[in-house]
Amino acid sequence: MSSDPVLEVENIEMVLGDGARCVQALKGVCLSLAAGEFVLLVGPSGSGKSTLLSIMGCILKPTRGVVRVEGRSTEKMDKERLAQLRRKHVGFVFQSYNLFPGLTARQNVEASLAIRGHRAADPRETAENALRSVGLAHRLHSLPGQLSGGEQQRVAIARAVVANPSIILADEPTAALDSEAGRGVLQELRRLAREQGRAVLAVSHDARAFPFADRIVCMQDGRILSAGTEPDLTPALPRLAGDNCHA
Amino acid sequence: MIGIIAFKNLLHDPARFFATAAGIGLSFVLVTVQLGLLAGFDRTISAMIDHAKADLWIVPNGTAAFDDPSQLESTQRFAAAIAPGVKRVTPMLVGFAEWRRPGGGSTTVIVVGSDPRTGSIEPWNVRSGRTYDLKAPDAVAIDTSYSQQLGVSKRGDLARIEGIPARVAVTTNGIRSFTTSPYVFTSLSQARAFLNADASRASYLAVELTPGADAALVREHIASRLPNVEVLTPTEFRRRNVERWLLETGAGIALLAGAGLAVAVGSVIMMQSLYTSVNDHRKEFATLRAMGSSKRFLMSVIACQAAICTLAGCALASIGNFGVIALSASSSLPIQISASLMLVLGAVAALMSFAAAFAAAAKVGRVDPAEVFAQ
Ligand SMILES: Nc1ncnc2c1ncn2[C@@H]1O[C@H](COP(=O)(O)OP(=O)(O)O)[C@@H](O)[C@H]1O
Ligand SMILES: [Mg+2]
C-alpha cells in the first residue's frame, strides 16, 4: 500500500537541554510514513515520542540525522523556511487542543487558513465545510469553552486539515478524552488516512487506539523497539505495548 | 483575520485586558500630567514676555528673569529710538513691593508699570473695568484668582502698596505668577511712585520696530551704542527666563525631575503592561508558530494586539486627562495639555508600545514551538 514515503526520518539523534541536564532524547531513530497510512507511536512517558513528533513536524531540528518531507531534505532550511514547510505540508493536533479560547470554532479553523494566506477561496465556507466533515455542523459558532473535549479535539482536527496538508501529526490526541470521545477522534484520524490519503502519525498511550492503526511503532528510551506492520500482529499489540512499552 | 485574532485574544479575558489598558492609560496620564505641568510652567513664567508688544528687549546687563529685574537709565530710550528701523521705545518698570490688605496684613506683589495704550504691556483677560482706567492716579489691576491673598476682589477696593494708596480699577482672571507674588499692573508713573524709583529709571525698554525692519541689524545698532545693557529678542528673553526658573530654582528642578521620572516610570509601566499582555498569550503564539505561521504573520497579530491595548489605554487616559485639567484649572500652576502635546504623546506611546510588543515578540519568536506539546 505504501509508495514513496511522504515523510521520512533517518538516524535521528537528538540532544535536549545543556550542560549537566542534557538528555539524549533520541538515539538513532528511523521511521517513514506513507500516504494513506495511520501510524500509532506508543511508548512510556519520556521515551522521546513528542521529541520525535516535533522533529518529524519540522518544529525542532535534530542534532543529527535526516528529515525528508515529500522527498526533500530539511537539513539546510532556516526557521522561516521550516515554518513554510509546516504550513504547506503538516497539520498538527495537540493533546490539549491548543485552540484559541476567544475564537469560535469556525474562526479557529479560519485562523489556520489565514496563516497560510488563503485568499482565493471563501475562507469562511472552507472552514465551515471542514467543521461539517468532522461532525460539528451545529457547533460552528461555539467558543472552545462551550465545547466538550471531544468536540474541541475535532475542531483541532478540522483546523489541522483545512488547508489540505499531506501529513497529520497528533501528540496524544485522546489523552484528555473519555473513551467514547477518544474513539471518535481516532476514527476521524483514521478516516483522514483511509479516505483522504493523508499520512497520519499519532502518539497514544491508549491500548484502545491500537485497533485503529495500520502500523504501531513502539519507542523506549529514545529508540524504536519494535514495529508491527502485519495485520495479524495487531491483536497481539495491546499486550506488547502493555508489557514492553509501558514502564 | 489578524485583527480578529488579536482582538479576541485580548477580549477573551476582559479583566486582564482592562488591567493592561489601565496600566497604559495611567502611565499615559502620568506622563501627560507631568509634561502638562512643565508646559503650564513654561507658559505661566513666560506670560509677561509673551503678552508684551516688543520686537526687542533692552534689559540691564545680566538680567536673568523678567520678575527679577535690576534697573537701567530710562533716558537710554532716546538713544535707542533714533536707531533706523525703530518705531517706538517704551519703558517698563517691574519690581517687588509690599501690598497691605485693607483688612490688615500684607503680602508681596510684583508691580508691573507700563502705560495703557502707549506702553508695551497691559493686563489681558480683563473681567471688569478697561485697561485705560489705569491712567487714573493710584489705579491698579489685580487678578481675581488672588483675591484672597490681596484682600480685594472688585473695582473700587482700596489697599496700599508701600504705604501709598492703590485702588482696584481693573480686574482680570487667569494672570498667574509662578512665584507666590501676584502681578499688579499699573501705569508707569504710578509704578515709579510705588517702587520709589525716580523718573529716569526703568526695568526694561521694549522696542517696537517699523514693519520690514531687520531686527538683527537694529539690535546690533542699539547694542553697540548703549552701555550696560543687553538687547534680546523675545525668544532669547523667554528662554533666559524659563531657564532661570526651571534650572536654577528648586521648584523648577523638582518639576523637571518629576517630568523626567514620569516619562521613565510611564515608559516602564507601559512596556511592562504590554510585555505581560503579549506573554500571557504565549501559548497561542507558540501554537500559531507550530502551525507554520510566518514570523511576519505572528508579528502582525502582536502589533495589532499592542495597537488595541494602546488605543484603549489612550482612551482611558484622555478621560483621566480631562479630569486632571479640570481639577488643575484654577491652581497656581495650571496643567497645560494641548492637543499637540496629546498627539505627540500618542505617537510616542504608539512607538513605545510597539517596542515593548516586539521585545515580547522577539521572545515569543524564539519560543520553542515544541512548547505546544507540553502537557
Ligand atoms: N526541552 C527539554 N530540555 C531537556 N530535556 C528535555 C526537553 N524536552 C524533553 N526532554 C527530555 O527528553 C526526553 C524525551 O521527552 P519527550 O519526547 O517529551 O518524551 P515523551 O513524549 O515520550 O513523553 C525526556 O527524558 C525528557 O525529560
Ligand atoms: Mg509527550
XYZ file of C-alpha atoms and ligand atoms in Angstrom:
650
model
C 0.000 0.000 0.000
C 2.879 2.390 0.661
C 4.530 4.089 -2.262
C 7.208 6.729 -1.783
C 7.229 7.941 1.813
C 5.639 11.309 2.372
C 7.678 11.848 5.487
C 10.854 10.096 6.402
C 13.480 10.383 9.123
C 16.815 8.595 9.195
C 19.225 8.032 12.075
C 17.784 10.842 14.106
C 19.702 11.744 17.208
C 18.527 14.487 19.464
C 20.202 16.028 22.452
C 17.986 18.263 24.545
C 18.941 20.644 27.318
C 22.508 21.625 28.033
C 25.324 21.069 30.485
C 24.682 18.607 33.250
C 20.994 18.414 32.436
C 21.460 17.437 28.832
C 19.455 14.419 27.738
C 19.834 12.328 24.660
C 16.161 12.087 23.845
C 16.568 10.206 20.550
C 19.308 7.703 19.770
C 19.207 6.883 16.091
C 15.603 6.717 15.022
C 14.456 5.750 11.542
C 10.836 5.997 10.536
C 8.883 6.666 7.408
C 5.275 7.496 6.737
C 3.442 6.772 3.534
C 0.400 8.450 2.136
C -2.832 6.890 3.352
C -1.467 5.154 6.419
C -2.335 5.725 10.037
C 0.647 5.000 12.256
C 0.494 4.903 16.028
C 3.540 5.770 18.104
C 3.470 4.230 21.562
C 5.909 4.079 24.457
C 6.403 5.104 28.054
C 6.482 8.672 29.148
C 9.863 10.248 28.479
C 10.748 7.788 25.730
C 11.053 10.570 23.170
C 7.723 10.392 21.344
C 6.959 14.104 21.468
C 10.507 14.933 20.540
C 10.306 12.650 17.521
C 6.962 14.151 16.539
C 8.394 17.664 16.773
C 11.313 16.690 14.586
C 9.108 14.959 12.048
C 6.866 18.016 12.030
C 9.887 20.276 11.363
C 9.332 22.118 14.622
C 12.671 21.030 16.033
C 15.845 20.368 14.107
C 17.555 17.123 15.049
C 21.083 17.137 16.429
C 21.975 14.564 13.782
C 20.105 12.731 11.073
C 17.981 13.497 8.066
C 14.367 14.594 7.764
C 12.763 14.398 4.349
C 9.378 15.887 3.595
C 7.948 14.841 0.249
C 11.424 13.669 -0.666
C 13.138 16.947 0.198
C 15.730 17.158 2.955
C 15.171 19.895 5.509
C 18.782 19.992 6.553
C 19.690 23.380 5.084
C 16.426 25.113 5.855
C 16.230 28.045 8.265
C 13.409 28.671 10.729
C 11.269 30.611 8.305
C 11.672 28.010 5.623
C 10.747 25.279 8.098
C 7.665 27.240 9.133
C 6.729 27.483 5.485
C 7.178 23.727 5.130
C 4.942 23.146 8.135
C 2.160 25.301 6.876
C 2.335 23.717 3.479
C 2.582 20.053 4.394
C 1.805 19.445 8.052
C -1.300 19.635 10.204
C -0.860 19.336 13.967
C -3.240 18.054 16.605
C -2.236 18.607 20.213
C -3.162 16.832 23.409
C -4.553 19.980 24.972
C -6.190 21.073 21.696
C -4.458 24.479 21.763
C -7.483 26.229 20.360
C -7.756 29.987 20.685
C -10.156 30.409 23.566
C -11.530 33.706 22.273
C -12.274 32.478 18.773
C -15.307 30.469 17.742
C -14.861 27.024 16.244
C -15.165 28.462 12.775
C -12.729 31.293 13.474
C -10.226 28.842 14.905
C -10.305 26.912 11.658
C -10.226 30.125 9.639
C -7.095 31.208 11.511
C -5.391 28.157 10.098
C -6.257 29.382 6.624
C -5.211 32.917 7.491
C -1.658 31.955 8.409
C -1.444 30.333 5.010
C -2.527 33.497 3.317
C -5.524 31.784 1.747
C -7.355 34.458 -0.119
C -8.714 32.873 -3.224
C -11.450 30.609 -1.873
C -14.075 31.744 0.575
C -12.282 31.034 3.862
C -15.496 31.085 5.874
C -17.163 28.493 3.685
C -13.998 26.367 3.620
C -13.748 26.448 7.411
C -17.417 25.563 7.806
C -17.043 22.617 5.455
C -14.061 21.338 7.403
C -16.104 21.500 10.602
C -19.072 19.785 8.956
C -16.835 16.954 7.836
C -15.831 16.272 11.451
C -19.468 16.323 12.501
C -19.571 19.790 14.017
C -22.036 21.469 11.689
C -24.064 22.528 14.709
C -21.093 23.945 16.605
C -19.706 26.478 14.135
C -20.198 29.452 16.389
C -19.372 27.946 19.749
C -16.331 29.025 21.693
C -13.931 26.254 22.736
C -15.032 26.714 26.340
C -18.575 25.766 25.339
C -17.489 22.524 23.672
C -16.754 19.123 25.167
C -13.197 17.811 24.991
C -14.043 15.520 22.115
C -15.642 18.362 20.204
C -12.668 20.606 20.837
C -10.325 17.957 19.536
C -12.451 17.603 16.430
C -12.254 21.353 15.910
C -8.496 20.952 16.199
C -8.607 18.200 13.583
C -10.654 20.410 11.279
C -8.102 23.143 11.827
C -5.255 20.746 11.026
C -6.769 19.503 7.767
C -8.497 22.585 6.452
C -5.511 23.662 4.379
C -5.201 20.158 3.000
C -1.794 19.052 4.308
C -0.413 15.667 3.273
C 0.822 14.917 6.793
C -1.092 14.942 10.081
C 0.852 14.699 13.330
C -1.051 14.225 16.565
C 0.521 14.157 20.031
C -1.641 12.159 22.416
C -4.829 13.434 20.818
C -7.042 11.256 23.002
C -5.227 11.507 26.320
C -7.561 14.134 27.683
C -10.721 12.453 26.420
C -13.056 9.801 27.742
C -13.044 6.574 25.788
C -16.022 7.329 23.616
C -14.790 10.768 22.594
C -11.338 9.242 22.130
C -12.780 6.646 19.797
C -14.470 9.366 17.773
C -11.196 11.220 17.382
C -9.327 8.047 16.385
C -11.996 7.220 13.814
C -11.608 10.696 12.469
C -7.820 10.343 12.205
C -8.166 7.002 10.504
C -10.632 8.483 8.065
C -8.081 11.181 7.193
C -5.669 8.432 6.226
C -8.029 5.966 4.566
C -10.389 8.270 2.756
C -8.255 11.308 2.157
C -4.917 9.592 1.642
C -3.023 11.604 4.234
C -0.104 10.237 6.205
C -1.201 10.246 9.835
C 1.080 9.716 12.806
C -0.407 9.783 16.285
C 1.156 9.301 19.689
C -1.048 7.373 22.044
C -0.922 5.700 25.396
C -4.271 4.140 24.949
C -4.473 0.427 24.125
C -7.916 1.020 22.720
C -6.293 3.022 19.945
C -4.354 0.090 18.602
C -7.109 -1.477 16.509
C -7.437 1.734 14.524
C -3.833 1.813 13.377
C -2.316 0.392 10.232
C 1.005 0.152 11.988
C 2.233 0.521 15.515
C 5.677 1.799 16.387
C 6.896 1.316 19.915
C 9.552 3.529 21.438
C 11.591 3.168 24.544
C 14.446 5.245 25.853
C 14.945 7.159 22.622
C 14.899 4.142 20.359
C 12.319 2.367 18.275
C 11.802 -1.035 19.872
C 9.539 -2.772 17.513
C 7.176 -2.080 14.738
C 4.225 -4.114 13.724
C 3.242 -3.800 10.133
C 1.459 -7.074 9.600
C -2.273 -7.008 10.099
C -2.101 -10.258 12.044
C 0.200 -8.670 14.586
C -2.432 -6.202 15.585
C -4.287 -8.355 18.125
C -1.022 -9.033 19.959
C -0.017 -5.415 20.107
C -2.005 -4.289 23.092
C -0.139 -6.890 25.110
C 3.160 -5.996 23.509
C 2.676 -2.372 24.283
C 1.463 -3.140 27.762
C 4.409 -5.359 28.600
C 7.278 -3.700 26.865
C 6.374 -0.155 26.229
C 4.542 0.950 29.320
C 7.133 1.006 32.017
C -8.430 37.707 10.471
C -5.281 39.128 12.081
C -7.391 41.802 13.715
C -9.964 39.254 14.850
C -7.304 37.016 16.367
C -5.704 39.956 18.161
C -8.986 41.408 19.346
C -10.495 38.133 20.532
C -7.237 37.142 22.169
C -7.483 40.248 24.299
C -11.207 40.350 24.830
C -11.311 36.766 25.917
C -10.017 37.874 29.296
C -11.615 41.289 29.799
C -10.211 41.787 33.287
C -6.691 41.244 32.081
C -7.267 43.424 29.050
C -8.618 46.163 31.277
C -5.580 45.853 33.534
C -3.285 46.253 30.541
C -5.247 49.208 29.201
C -5.347 50.769 32.658
C -1.594 50.330 33.051
C -1.001 52.036 29.740
C -3.633 54.671 30.483
C -2.185 55.507 33.871
C 1.332 55.846 32.578
C -0.034 57.986 29.785
C -1.831 60.234 32.289
C 1.274 60.382 34.442
C 3.406 61.492 31.536
C 0.884 63.969 30.143
C 0.264 65.498 33.537
C 3.949 65.958 34.221
C 4.680 67.309 30.765
C 1.500 69.372 31.013
C 2.778 70.845 34.256
C 6.002 71.659 32.513
C 4.122 73.252 29.634
C 1.933 75.149 32.087
C 5.048 76.296 33.899
C 6.622 77.436 30.662
C 3.506 79.357 29.779
C 3.000 80.897 33.182
C 6.526 82.165 33.619
C 6.656 83.498 30.100
C 3.230 85.119 30.158
C 4.555 88.667 30.561
C 7.089 88.324 27.774
C 4.533 86.642 25.543
C 1.963 89.387 26.099
C 4.291 92.347 25.693
C 4.395 94.306 22.472
C 8.127 94.115 21.962
C 10.216 93.107 18.990
C 13.379 93.592 21.008
C 14.008 93.957 24.698
C 16.641 96.249 26.145
C 17.449 94.817 29.553
C 20.045 95.700 32.206
C 23.243 93.701 31.829
C 22.950 90.264 33.397
C 19.160 90.196 33.687
C 18.212 86.594 34.416
C 14.436 86.718 34.554
C 11.543 89.039 33.977
C 10.455 89.026 37.620
C 13.922 89.640 38.944
C 14.953 92.930 37.407
C 17.601 95.490 38.075
C 17.208 98.907 36.542
C 18.606 100.892 33.680
C 18.639 104.515 32.637
C 15.291 105.168 31.077
C 16.826 108.008 29.093
C 18.662 105.459 27.034
C 15.431 105.003 25.208
C 16.033 108.195 23.296
C 19.306 106.843 22.035
C 17.611 103.608 21.069
C 14.683 105.356 19.432
C 16.846 107.047 16.817
C 18.224 103.769 15.530
C 16.981 103.138 11.996
C 14.062 100.733 11.902
C 12.827 101.561 15.380
C 9.230 102.695 15.606
C 8.969 103.214 19.307
C 10.757 102.501 22.562
C 8.722 102.360 25.755
C 9.949 101.913 29.294
C 8.540 99.377 31.706
C 9.159 99.245 35.423
C 8.924 95.971 37.318
C 9.652 95.385 40.974
C 8.649 93.707 44.189
C 6.599 95.729 46.644
C 4.685 95.249 49.846
C 0.904 95.084 49.438
C -1.056 95.915 52.529
C -4.531 94.406 52.620
C -7.402 96.696 53.561
C -8.344 94.278 56.322
C -4.810 94.196 57.698
C -1.785 92.078 56.989
C 0.435 92.223 53.963
C 1.905 90.247 51.128
C 4.489 90.774 48.445
C 3.404 91.650 44.922
C 5.202 92.285 41.658
C 4.303 95.699 40.369
C 4.309 95.973 36.584
C 4.304 99.574 35.460
C 3.526 100.380 31.871
C 1.238 102.995 30.384
C -2.022 101.696 28.932
C -2.353 102.113 25.152
C 1.078 103.679 24.678
C 3.038 101.250 26.846
C 4.284 97.852 25.858
C 2.224 95.721 28.184
C -1.216 95.895 29.692
C -3.353 93.378 31.533
C -5.277 90.803 29.499
C -8.266 88.606 30.345
C -9.948 91.743 31.667
C -13.123 90.949 33.605
C -14.119 94.376 34.847
C -13.011 97.920 34.018
C -10.982 98.930 30.957
C -7.216 98.975 30.745
C -7.403 102.687 30.015
C -8.712 103.134 33.567
C -5.154 102.514 34.745
C -4.363 106.051 33.577
C -6.108 107.364 36.670
C -3.954 108.123 39.699
C -3.476 105.221 42.141
C -5.344 102.835 39.801
C -4.156 99.227 39.694
C -5.266 95.991 38.038
C -5.409 92.786 40.045
C -6.238 89.217 39.162
C -9.309 87.830 40.912
C -7.633 84.471 41.410
C -5.526 86.250 44.034
C -8.466 87.994 45.715
C -7.936 86.188 48.946
C -4.207 86.848 49.118
C -4.679 90.513 48.217
C -7.763 91.090 50.355
C -9.510 92.892 47.488
C -11.810 91.474 44.870
C -13.589 94.184 42.905
C -13.295 97.578 41.331
C -13.094 100.364 43.875
C -11.485 98.238 46.591
C -8.628 100.027 48.289
C -5.271 98.759 49.500
C -1.798 100.201 49.971
C 1.408 99.466 48.150
C 4.488 100.526 50.119
C 2.175 102.795 52.088
C 0.740 104.510 49.027
C -2.980 104.086 48.314
C -3.835 101.728 45.474
C -7.357 101.451 44.079
C -8.552 98.470 42.082
C -9.674 99.842 38.707
C -9.413 96.715 36.585
C -9.811 93.058 37.425
C -8.572 90.181 35.342
C -8.878 86.451 35.596
C -6.128 83.965 34.947
C -2.977 86.080 35.030
C -0.954 83.828 37.247
C 2.526 84.260 38.509
C 4.928 81.403 39.015
C 6.169 82.865 42.277
C 3.885 83.341 45.246
C 3.723 87.072 44.459
C 0.822 88.160 42.248
C 1.312 90.665 39.456
C -0.254 94.082 39.951
C -0.481 96.263 36.850
C -0.373 99.998 36.994
C 0.773 102.975 34.958
C 4.453 103.739 34.642
C 4.337 106.856 36.803
C 2.274 105.132 39.468
C 4.741 102.226 39.470
C 7.582 104.674 39.980
C 5.721 106.006 42.984
C 5.058 102.531 44.408
C 8.607 101.391 43.837
C 10.182 104.660 44.867
C 12.061 104.881 41.587
C 12.836 108.229 40.051
C 11.685 109.170 36.606
C 14.973 108.311 34.982
C 14.768 104.645 35.934
C 13.132 101.703 34.149
C 13.496 97.949 34.244
C 13.158 97.294 30.569
C 12.854 99.164 27.352
C 10.553 97.497 24.903
C 11.477 98.206 21.299
C 8.892 98.090 18.546
C 10.203 98.009 15.005
C 8.807 99.548 11.888
C 7.387 96.987 9.506
C 10.092 95.329 7.449
C 12.936 96.418 9.717
C 15.741 93.922 10.172
C 15.699 93.009 13.847
C 19.276 91.740 13.796
C 20.594 94.982 12.343
C 18.626 97.140 14.740
C 19.763 95.061 17.619
C 23.390 95.386 16.642
C 22.967 99.084 16.189
C 21.425 99.572 19.614
C 23.787 97.217 21.413
C 26.827 98.996 20.061
C 25.574 102.360 21.234
C 24.127 101.696 24.684
C 26.376 100.797 27.611
C 25.488 98.336 30.398
C 22.548 96.812 28.610
C 21.790 93.737 26.592
C 19.459 93.655 23.635
C 17.442 90.461 23.444
C 14.886 89.087 21.065
C 11.663 87.955 22.765
C 12.718 84.349 22.147
C 16.037 84.889 23.883
C 14.488 86.700 26.787
C 11.868 83.989 27.081
C 14.456 81.236 27.077
C 16.584 83.027 29.631
C 13.539 83.482 31.837
C 12.475 79.837 31.567
C 15.976 78.576 32.185
C 16.367 80.791 35.212
C 13.253 79.388 36.853
C 13.496 75.870 35.582
C 17.184 75.179 36.082
C 18.075 77.455 38.966
C 15.197 77.105 41.371
C 14.237 74.118 43.482
C 10.690 74.137 42.231
C 11.789 74.173 38.606
C 14.256 71.377 39.107
C 11.671 69.352 41.004
C 9.270 69.851 38.135
C 11.864 68.863 35.584
C 12.900 65.819 37.604
C 9.236 64.914 38.049
C 8.669 65.062 34.324
C 11.789 63.005 33.624
C 10.819 60.460 36.222
C 7.260 60.312 34.925
C 8.489 59.642 31.422
C 10.784 56.902 32.721
C 8.231 55.324 35.026
C 5.469 55.735 32.459
C 7.500 54.025 29.781
C 8.412 51.187 32.089
C 4.833 50.605 33.234
C 3.560 50.817 29.712
C 6.158 48.467 28.323
C 5.683 46.127 31.228
C 1.915 46.070 30.685
C 2.277 45.278 27.022
C 5.042 42.806 27.535
C 2.931 40.942 30.050
C -0.058 41.066 27.757
C 1.894 39.509 24.907
C 3.473 36.986 27.222
C 0.077 35.984 28.566
C -0.794 34.805 25.092
C 2.455 32.996 24.596
C 0.742 29.660 24.200
C -1.440 30.931 21.376
C 1.552 32.434 19.629
C 3.558 29.256 20.051
C 0.627 27.332 18.566
C 0.489 29.688 15.595
C 4.204 29.280 15.113
C 3.963 25.487 15.342
C 1.169 25.522 12.797
C 3.636 27.161 10.468
C 2.716 30.808 10.746
C 5.426 33.072 9.396
C 7.187 35.443 11.713
C 5.542 38.249 9.832
C 2.052 36.971 10.499
C 2.881 36.476 14.163
C 4.298 39.979 14.435
C 1.221 41.408 12.764
C -1.011 39.792 15.365
C 1.222 41.046 18.161
C 1.441 44.539 16.703
C -2.307 44.566 16.321
C -2.724 43.493 19.923
C -0.335 46.208 21.042
C -2.215 48.789 19.000
C -5.555 47.785 20.512
C -4.130 47.955 24.043
C -2.509 51.306 23.359
C -5.676 52.749 21.874
C -7.741 51.523 24.793
C -5.108 52.912 27.163
C -5.117 56.283 25.410
C -8.907 56.386 25.548
C -8.825 55.802 29.288
C -6.028 58.345 29.555
C -7.978 61.077 27.792
C -10.793 60.672 30.277
C -8.232 60.903 33.071
C -6.552 63.881 31.484
C -9.778 65.841 31.166
C -10.362 65.272 34.860
C -6.889 66.445 35.729
C -7.153 69.543 33.528
C -10.465 70.448 35.121
C -9.056 69.998 38.611
C -5.915 71.983 37.922
C -7.515 74.828 36.003
C -7.660 77.158 38.988
C -4.410 76.143 40.635
C -1.339 78.342 40.622
C 0.193 76.073 38.048
C -2.463 75.106 35.559
C -1.661 71.965 33.647
C -1.361 72.806 30.014
C -2.316 69.754 27.986
C -2.648 70.903 24.434
C -3.954 68.811 21.595
C -0.481 68.800 20.095
C 1.031 67.513 23.344
C -1.546 64.722 23.369
C -0.795 63.906 19.749
C 2.938 63.833 20.287
C 2.492 61.670 23.356
C 0.099 59.422 21.484
C 2.733 58.905 18.825
C 5.409 58.310 21.447
C 3.086 55.883 23.228
C 2.493 54.018 19.998
C 6.230 53.783 19.386
C 6.885 52.607 22.900
C 4.100 50.082 22.762
C 5.405 48.622 19.548
C 8.890 48.480 21.020
C 7.522 46.645 24.051
C 5.377 44.357 21.984
C 8.274 43.471 19.756
C 10.570 42.914 22.697
C 7.983 40.427 23.892
C 7.500 39.140 20.385
C 11.197 38.506 19.981
C 10.922 36.241 22.970
C 7.856 34.570 21.520
C 9.618 34.276 18.182
C 12.387 32.420 19.931
C 9.770 30.352 21.674
C 10.199 26.690 21.149
C 7.152 25.783 19.130
C 7.751 22.385 20.745
C 6.349 24.023 23.862
C 2.928 23.288 22.445
C 3.480 19.604 23.104
C 3.956 20.225 26.793
C 1.303 18.503 28.842
N 13.422 20.991 26.487
C 13.969 19.896 27.045
N 15.138 20.004 27.694
C 15.705 18.909 28.262
N 15.184 17.703 28.228
C 14.011 17.518 27.611
C 13.335 18.623 26.965
N 12.202 18.148 26.448
C 12.171 16.822 26.714
N 13.257 16.454 27.398
C 13.588 15.091 27.804
O 13.685 14.285 26.668
C 13.145 13.022 26.897
C 12.053 12.730 25.889
O 10.948 13.585 26.117
P 9.593 13.519 25.304
O 9.931 13.485 23.870
O 8.725 14.608 25.768
O 9.007 12.121 25.761
P 7.513 11.561 25.605
O 6.748 12.460 24.730
O 7.714 10.204 25.039
O 6.964 11.513 26.962
C 12.639 13.014 28.333
O 13.639 12.406 29.132
C 12.501 14.473 28.655
O 12.728 14.652 30.029
Mg 4.975 13.547 25.064
